[in-house]
Every structure is written in structure tokens, then in C-alpha cells.
Amino acid sequence: MYDLKCGQKDCKHNFGYCCCAKDIAVSQGTCCTTYEKAEGDADIEAAAEFSKPNNSVDTCVACNADCLFNRSCKCIANGITVSTAENGVAECLTFIKK
């Protein structure tokens, strides 16, 4: 999947709001379990926010959620958006319950 947008600014895989991880996993609860807090202070370092998005990474999205786009534990959506939920975890916003 090439269109993987991420609003989890403090994740080490987020570059210009694009996820550059090779593989990610979404849990049954729609959380991105690949999220890893970037080292350093994300509030001070703003370079990733202004960097050019890298849409060339073909990310494989494994999914365990009861979602319309889940086919045999693989996301078949054209793209997904991950953002910060109210509880602070990275959550798939493209989720549509079956």
C-alpha cells in the first residue's frame, strides 16, 4: 500500500505524515501496533513535519480488526490513515466495521 498517511507525529516511521515502515500491523482494536516512539523530543524537532512525503514505500498492512477492508488478515484498502486516538495510541481511521 503506497497511500499510508500517519498523524502520529512522534512515531519513528512517520516522515512528512507518511508512514515509511516496510510492514505495519493493525490490532483487533484498530491500533497500529508498529508504532514506535521516535528518540528525542518530537515537540522540538520539526524537520519531519516539513519534509517531503515519501510515497514510494510499498507498505504491507497486516490487519486483525473486524473491518470491511480485511481480507485474510491483510488490508485491501487503497490507502489508510492512522492518527492519534483520544487515549494517545495510534489508531486506524479507515476502519469500517463489517
Short mmCIF file of N, CA and C in Angstrom, two decimals:
data_model
loop_
_atom_site.label_atom_id
_atom_site.label_comp_id
_atom_site.label_asym_id
_atom_site.label_seq_id
_atom_site.Cartn_x
_atom_site.Cartn_y
_atom_site.Cartn_z
N MET A 1 0.85 -1.17 0.00
CA MET A 1 0.00 0.00 0.00
C MET A 1 0.90 1.24 0.00
N TYR A 2 0.67 2.11 -0.96
CA TYR A 2 1.50 3.30 -1.08
C TYR A 2 0.91 4.52 -0.38
N ASP A 3 -0.38 4.54 -0.16
CA ASP A 3 -1.04 5.70 0.42
C ASP A 3 -1.34 5.44 1.89
N LEU A 4 -0.32 5.59 2.72
CA LEU A 4 -0.47 5.35 4.15
C LEU A 4 -0.12 6.63 4.89
N LYS A 5 -1.13 7.37 5.28
CA LYS A 5 -0.93 8.63 5.97
C LYS A 5 -0.92 8.39 7.47
N CYS A 6 -0.04 9.12 8.16
CA CYS A 6 0.08 8.94 9.60
C CYS A 6 0.12 10.28 10.32
N GLY A 7 -0.78 10.45 11.26
CA GLY A 7 -0.82 11.66 12.08
C GLY A 7 -0.14 11.48 13.42
N GLN A 8 0.47 10.32 13.64
CA GLN A 8 1.18 10.04 14.90
C GLN A 8 2.58 10.65 14.76
N LYS A 9 2.70 11.96 15.00
CA LYS A 9 3.91 12.71 14.71
C LYS A 9 5.15 12.22 15.44
N ASP A 10 4.96 11.58 16.59
CA ASP A 10 6.13 11.16 17.36
C ASP A 10 6.57 9.73 17.04
N CYS A 11 6.04 9.13 15.96
CA CYS A 11 6.45 7.78 15.56
C CYS A 11 7.72 7.85 14.72
N LYS A 12 8.62 6.92 14.95
CA LYS A 12 9.89 6.92 14.21
C LYS A 12 9.72 6.59 12.73
N HIS A 13 8.57 6.05 12.33
CA HIS A 13 8.31 5.70 10.94
C HIS A 13 7.62 6.82 10.17
N ASN A 14 7.23 7.90 10.86
CA ASN A 14 6.48 8.99 10.25
C ASN A 14 7.44 10.04 9.68
N PHE A 15 7.34 10.26 8.37
CA PHE A 15 8.13 11.30 7.70
C PHE A 15 7.20 12.12 6.83
N GLY A 16 6.94 13.35 7.24
CA GLY A 16 6.05 14.21 6.49
C GLY A 16 4.64 13.68 6.43
N TYR A 17 4.16 13.09 7.52
CA TYR A 17 2.83 12.50 7.65
C TYR A 17 2.63 11.27 6.78
N CYS A 18 3.71 10.67 6.30
CA CYS A 18 3.64 9.40 5.57
C CYS A 18 4.35 8.34 6.39
N CYS A 19 3.78 7.15 6.43
CA CYS A 19 4.42 6.04 7.12
C CYS A 19 5.44 5.42 6.18
N CYS A 20 6.67 5.31 6.66
CA CYS A 20 7.74 4.73 5.84
C CYS A 20 8.19 3.38 6.36
N ALA A 21 7.35 2.73 7.19
CA ALA A 21 7.67 1.38 7.64
C ALA A 21 7.42 0.41 6.49
N LYS A 22 8.20 -0.63 6.40
CA LYS A 22 8.03 -1.65 5.36
C LYS A 22 6.76 -2.46 5.60
N ASP A 23 6.47 -2.76 6.86
CA ASP A 23 5.29 -3.52 7.24
C ASP A 23 4.68 -2.88 8.48
N ILE A 24 3.37 -2.86 8.55
CA ILE A 24 2.71 -2.45 9.79
C ILE A 24 1.63 -3.46 10.13
N ALA A 25 1.21 -3.44 11.38
CA ALA A 25 0.15 -4.34 11.84
C ALA A 25 -0.91 -3.53 12.57
N VAL A 26 -2.17 -3.88 12.30
CA VAL A 26 -3.30 -3.24 12.97
C VAL A 26 -3.97 -4.31 13.81
N SER A 27 -4.18 -4.01 15.09
CA SER A 27 -4.75 -4.98 16.03
C SER A 27 -6.26 -5.09 15.88
N GLN A 28 -6.86 -6.04 16.61
CA GLN A 28 -8.31 -6.20 16.62
C GLN A 28 -9.00 -4.92 17.06
N GLY A 29 -8.34 -4.16 17.91
CA GLY A 29 -8.89 -2.91 18.41
C GLY A 29 -8.57 -1.71 17.53
N THR A 30 -8.08 -1.93 16.32
CA THR A 30 -7.73 -0.93 15.29
C THR A 30 -6.50 -0.10 15.64
N CYS A 31 -5.68 -0.54 16.58
CA CYS A 31 -4.46 0.19 16.93
C CYS A 31 -3.31 -0.24 16.02
N CYS A 32 -2.48 0.72 15.63
CA CYS A 32 -1.28 0.41 14.87
C CYS A 32 -0.23 -0.10 15.85
N THR A 33 0.05 -1.37 15.80
CA THR A 33 0.99 -1.96 16.76
C THR A 33 2.44 -1.80 16.32
N THR A 34 2.67 -1.22 15.16
CA THR A 34 4.03 -0.97 14.66
C THR A 34 4.56 0.36 15.20
N TYR A 35 3.70 1.18 15.76
CA TYR A 35 4.10 2.48 16.31
C TYR A 35 5.28 2.32 17.26
N GLU A 36 6.30 3.14 17.05
CA GLU A 36 7.45 3.21 17.96
C GLU A 36 7.78 4.67 18.17
N LYS A 37 7.81 5.08 19.41
CA LYS A 37 8.13 6.48 19.72
C LYS A 37 9.52 6.81 19.22
N ALA A 38 9.63 7.92 18.50
CA ALA A 38 10.93 8.36 18.00
C ALA A 38 11.80 8.80 19.16
N GLU A 39 13.09 8.58 19.01
CA GLU A 39 14.03 9.04 20.04
C GLU A 39 14.14 10.55 19.97
N GLY A 40 14.36 11.18 21.10
CA GLY A 40 14.46 12.63 21.14
C GLY A 40 13.12 13.24 21.45
N ASP A 41 13.03 14.55 21.33
CA ASP A 41 11.81 15.28 21.65
C ASP A 41 11.10 15.68 20.37
N ALA A 42 9.98 15.05 20.07
CA ALA A 42 9.24 15.32 18.83
C ALA A 42 8.66 16.73 18.80
N ASP A 43 8.45 17.35 19.98
CA ASP A 43 7.89 18.69 20.01
C ASP A 43 8.92 19.74 19.59
N ILE A 44 10.20 19.44 19.75
CA ILE A 44 11.25 20.38 19.39
C ILE A 44 11.70 20.16 17.96
N GLU A 45 11.87 18.95 17.53
CA GLU A 45 12.34 18.62 16.18
C GLU A 45 11.16 18.67 15.22
N ALA A 46 11.16 19.63 14.32
CA ALA A 46 10.03 19.81 13.41
C ALA A 46 10.38 19.41 11.98
N ALA A 47 11.58 18.95 11.72
CA ALA A 47 12.01 18.64 10.35
C ALA A 47 11.11 17.62 9.68
N ALA A 48 10.66 16.60 10.40
CA ALA A 48 9.82 15.57 9.80
C ALA A 48 8.46 16.13 9.38
N GLU A 49 7.97 17.15 10.10
CA GLU A 49 6.69 17.75 9.75
C GLU A 49 6.75 18.49 8.43
N PHE A 50 7.92 19.02 8.09
CA PHE A 50 8.05 19.83 6.89
C PHE A 50 8.75 19.10 5.75
N SER A 51 9.16 17.86 6.00
CA SER A 51 9.86 17.12 4.96
C SER A 51 8.87 16.65 3.89
N LYS A 52 9.40 16.42 2.69
CA LYS A 52 8.57 15.96 1.58
C LYS A 52 8.10 14.54 1.85
N PRO A 53 6.79 14.27 1.69
CA PRO A 53 6.28 12.91 1.92
C PRO A 53 6.95 11.90 0.99
N ASN A 54 7.20 10.71 1.51
CA ASN A 54 7.81 9.64 0.73
C ASN A 54 6.71 8.63 0.39
N ASN A 55 6.12 8.79 -0.80
CA ASN A 55 5.04 7.89 -1.21
C ASN A 55 5.55 6.68 -1.96
N SER A 56 6.87 6.46 -1.97
CA SER A 56 7.43 5.36 -2.74
C SER A 56 7.55 4.07 -1.92
N VAL A 57 7.24 4.12 -0.64
CA VAL A 57 7.34 2.94 0.21
C VAL A 57 6.06 2.11 0.06
N ASP A 58 6.21 0.86 -0.37
CA ASP A 58 5.08 -0.05 -0.50
C ASP A 58 4.94 -0.82 0.80
N THR A 59 4.06 -0.37 1.67
CA THR A 59 3.90 -0.93 3.00
C THR A 59 2.85 -2.03 3.01
N CYS A 60 3.22 -3.17 3.55
CA CYS A 60 2.29 -4.28 3.73
C CYS A 60 1.55 -4.05 5.05
N VAL A 61 0.21 -4.07 5.00
CA VAL A 61 -0.59 -3.81 6.20
C VAL A 61 -1.31 -5.09 6.62
N ALA A 62 -0.82 -5.68 7.71
CA ALA A 62 -1.49 -6.84 8.31
C ALA A 62 -2.58 -6.31 9.22
N CYS A 63 -3.75 -6.90 9.16
CA CYS A 63 -4.89 -6.38 9.93
C CYS A 63 -5.64 -7.51 10.61
N ASN A 64 -5.93 -7.31 11.89
CA ASN A 64 -6.71 -8.28 12.66
C ASN A 64 -8.05 -7.72 13.08
N ALA A 65 -8.39 -6.50 12.63
CA ALA A 65 -9.65 -5.87 13.00
C ALA A 65 -10.81 -6.47 12.20
N ASP A 66 -12.00 -6.39 12.75
CA ASP A 66 -13.22 -6.85 12.08
C ASP A 66 -13.66 -5.74 11.13
N CYS A 67 -12.92 -5.57 10.06
CA CYS A 67 -13.06 -4.43 9.16
C CYS A 67 -13.47 -4.87 7.76
N LEU A 68 -14.19 -4.00 7.07
CA LEU A 68 -14.62 -4.24 5.71
C LEU A 68 -13.44 -4.47 4.76
N PHE A 69 -12.30 -3.86 5.04
CA PHE A 69 -11.13 -3.96 4.17
C PHE A 69 -10.19 -5.11 4.52
N ASN A 70 -10.53 -5.90 5.53
CA ASN A 70 -9.69 -7.01 5.97
C ASN A 70 -10.03 -8.26 5.16
N ARG A 71 -9.05 -8.75 4.40
CA ARG A 71 -9.19 -10.00 3.66
C ARG A 71 -8.06 -10.92 4.06
N SER A 72 -8.41 -11.97 4.78
CA SER A 72 -7.42 -12.95 5.25
C SER A 72 -6.27 -12.28 5.98
N CYS A 73 -6.62 -11.38 6.90
CA CYS A 73 -5.66 -10.65 7.74
C CYS A 73 -4.74 -9.72 6.96
N LYS A 74 -5.19 -9.24 5.81
CA LYS A 74 -4.44 -8.26 5.03
C LYS A 74 -5.39 -7.14 4.62
N CYS A 75 -4.94 -5.90 4.78
CA CYS A 75 -5.76 -4.75 4.42
C CYS A 75 -5.76 -4.58 2.90
N ILE A 76 -6.96 -4.49 2.31
CA ILE A 76 -7.07 -4.34 0.87
C ILE A 76 -7.53 -2.93 0.47
N ALA A 77 -7.58 -2.00 1.43
CA ALA A 77 -7.96 -0.62 1.12
C ALA A 77 -6.91 0.00 0.20
N ASN A 78 -7.31 0.98 -0.59
CA ASN A 78 -6.35 1.68 -1.46
C ASN A 78 -5.35 2.48 -0.65
N GLY A 79 -5.74 2.88 0.53
CA GLY A 79 -4.87 3.63 1.43
C GLY A 79 -5.53 3.71 2.79
N ILE A 80 -4.75 3.99 3.81
CA ILE A 80 -5.30 4.15 5.15
C ILE A 80 -4.71 5.39 5.80
N THR A 81 -5.40 5.85 6.83
CA THR A 81 -4.93 6.96 7.64
C THR A 81 -4.86 6.49 9.08
N VAL A 82 -3.72 6.71 9.69
CA VAL A 82 -3.51 6.38 11.10
C VAL A 82 -3.34 7.71 11.83
N SER A 83 -4.01 7.86 12.95
CA SER A 83 -3.88 9.09 13.73
C SER A 83 -3.94 8.77 15.21
N THR A 84 -3.80 9.80 16.01
CA THR A 84 -3.79 9.62 17.45
C THR A 84 -5.21 9.59 18.00
N ALA A 85 -5.55 8.52 18.69
CA ALA A 85 -6.87 8.39 19.31
C ALA A 85 -6.89 9.22 20.60
N GLU A 86 -8.07 9.35 21.19
CA GLU A 86 -8.21 10.12 22.43
C GLU A 86 -7.32 9.60 23.54
N ASN A 87 -7.06 8.30 23.56
CA ASN A 87 -6.22 7.72 24.61
C ASN A 87 -4.72 7.78 24.27
N GLY A 88 -4.37 8.42 23.13
CA GLY A 88 -2.97 8.63 22.78
C GLY A 88 -2.33 7.55 21.94
N VAL A 89 -3.06 6.49 21.62
CA VAL A 89 -2.50 5.41 20.80
C VAL A 89 -2.72 5.68 19.32
N ALA A 90 -1.89 5.08 18.49
CA ALA A 90 -2.04 5.20 17.04
C ALA A 90 -3.19 4.30 16.61
N GLU A 91 -4.15 4.86 15.89
CA GLU A 91 -5.36 4.12 15.53
C GLU A 91 -5.68 4.29 14.05
N CYS A 92 -6.12 3.22 13.41
CA CYS A 92 -6.51 3.25 12.01
C CYS A 92 -7.87 3.94 11.88
N LEU A 93 -7.90 5.07 11.16
CA LEU A 93 -9.14 5.82 10.98
C LEU A 93 -9.93 5.34 9.77
N THR A 94 -9.35 4.48 8.94
CA THR A 94 -10.02 3.97 7.76
C THR A 94 -10.94 2.81 8.10
N PHE A 95 -10.84 2.30 9.31
CA PHE A 95 -11.63 1.17 9.79
C PHE A 95 -13.12 1.38 9.55
N ILE A 96 -13.75 0.39 8.91
CA ILE A 96 -15.21 0.34 8.76
C ILE A 96 -15.66 -1.04 9.22
N LYS A 97 -16.47 -1.07 10.27
CA LYS A 97 -16.92 -2.35 10.83
C LYS A 97 -17.73 -3.12 9.78
N LYS A 98 -17.45 -4.44 9.72
CA LYS A 98 -18.20 -5.32 8.80
C LYS A 98 -19.64 -5.39 9.18
#
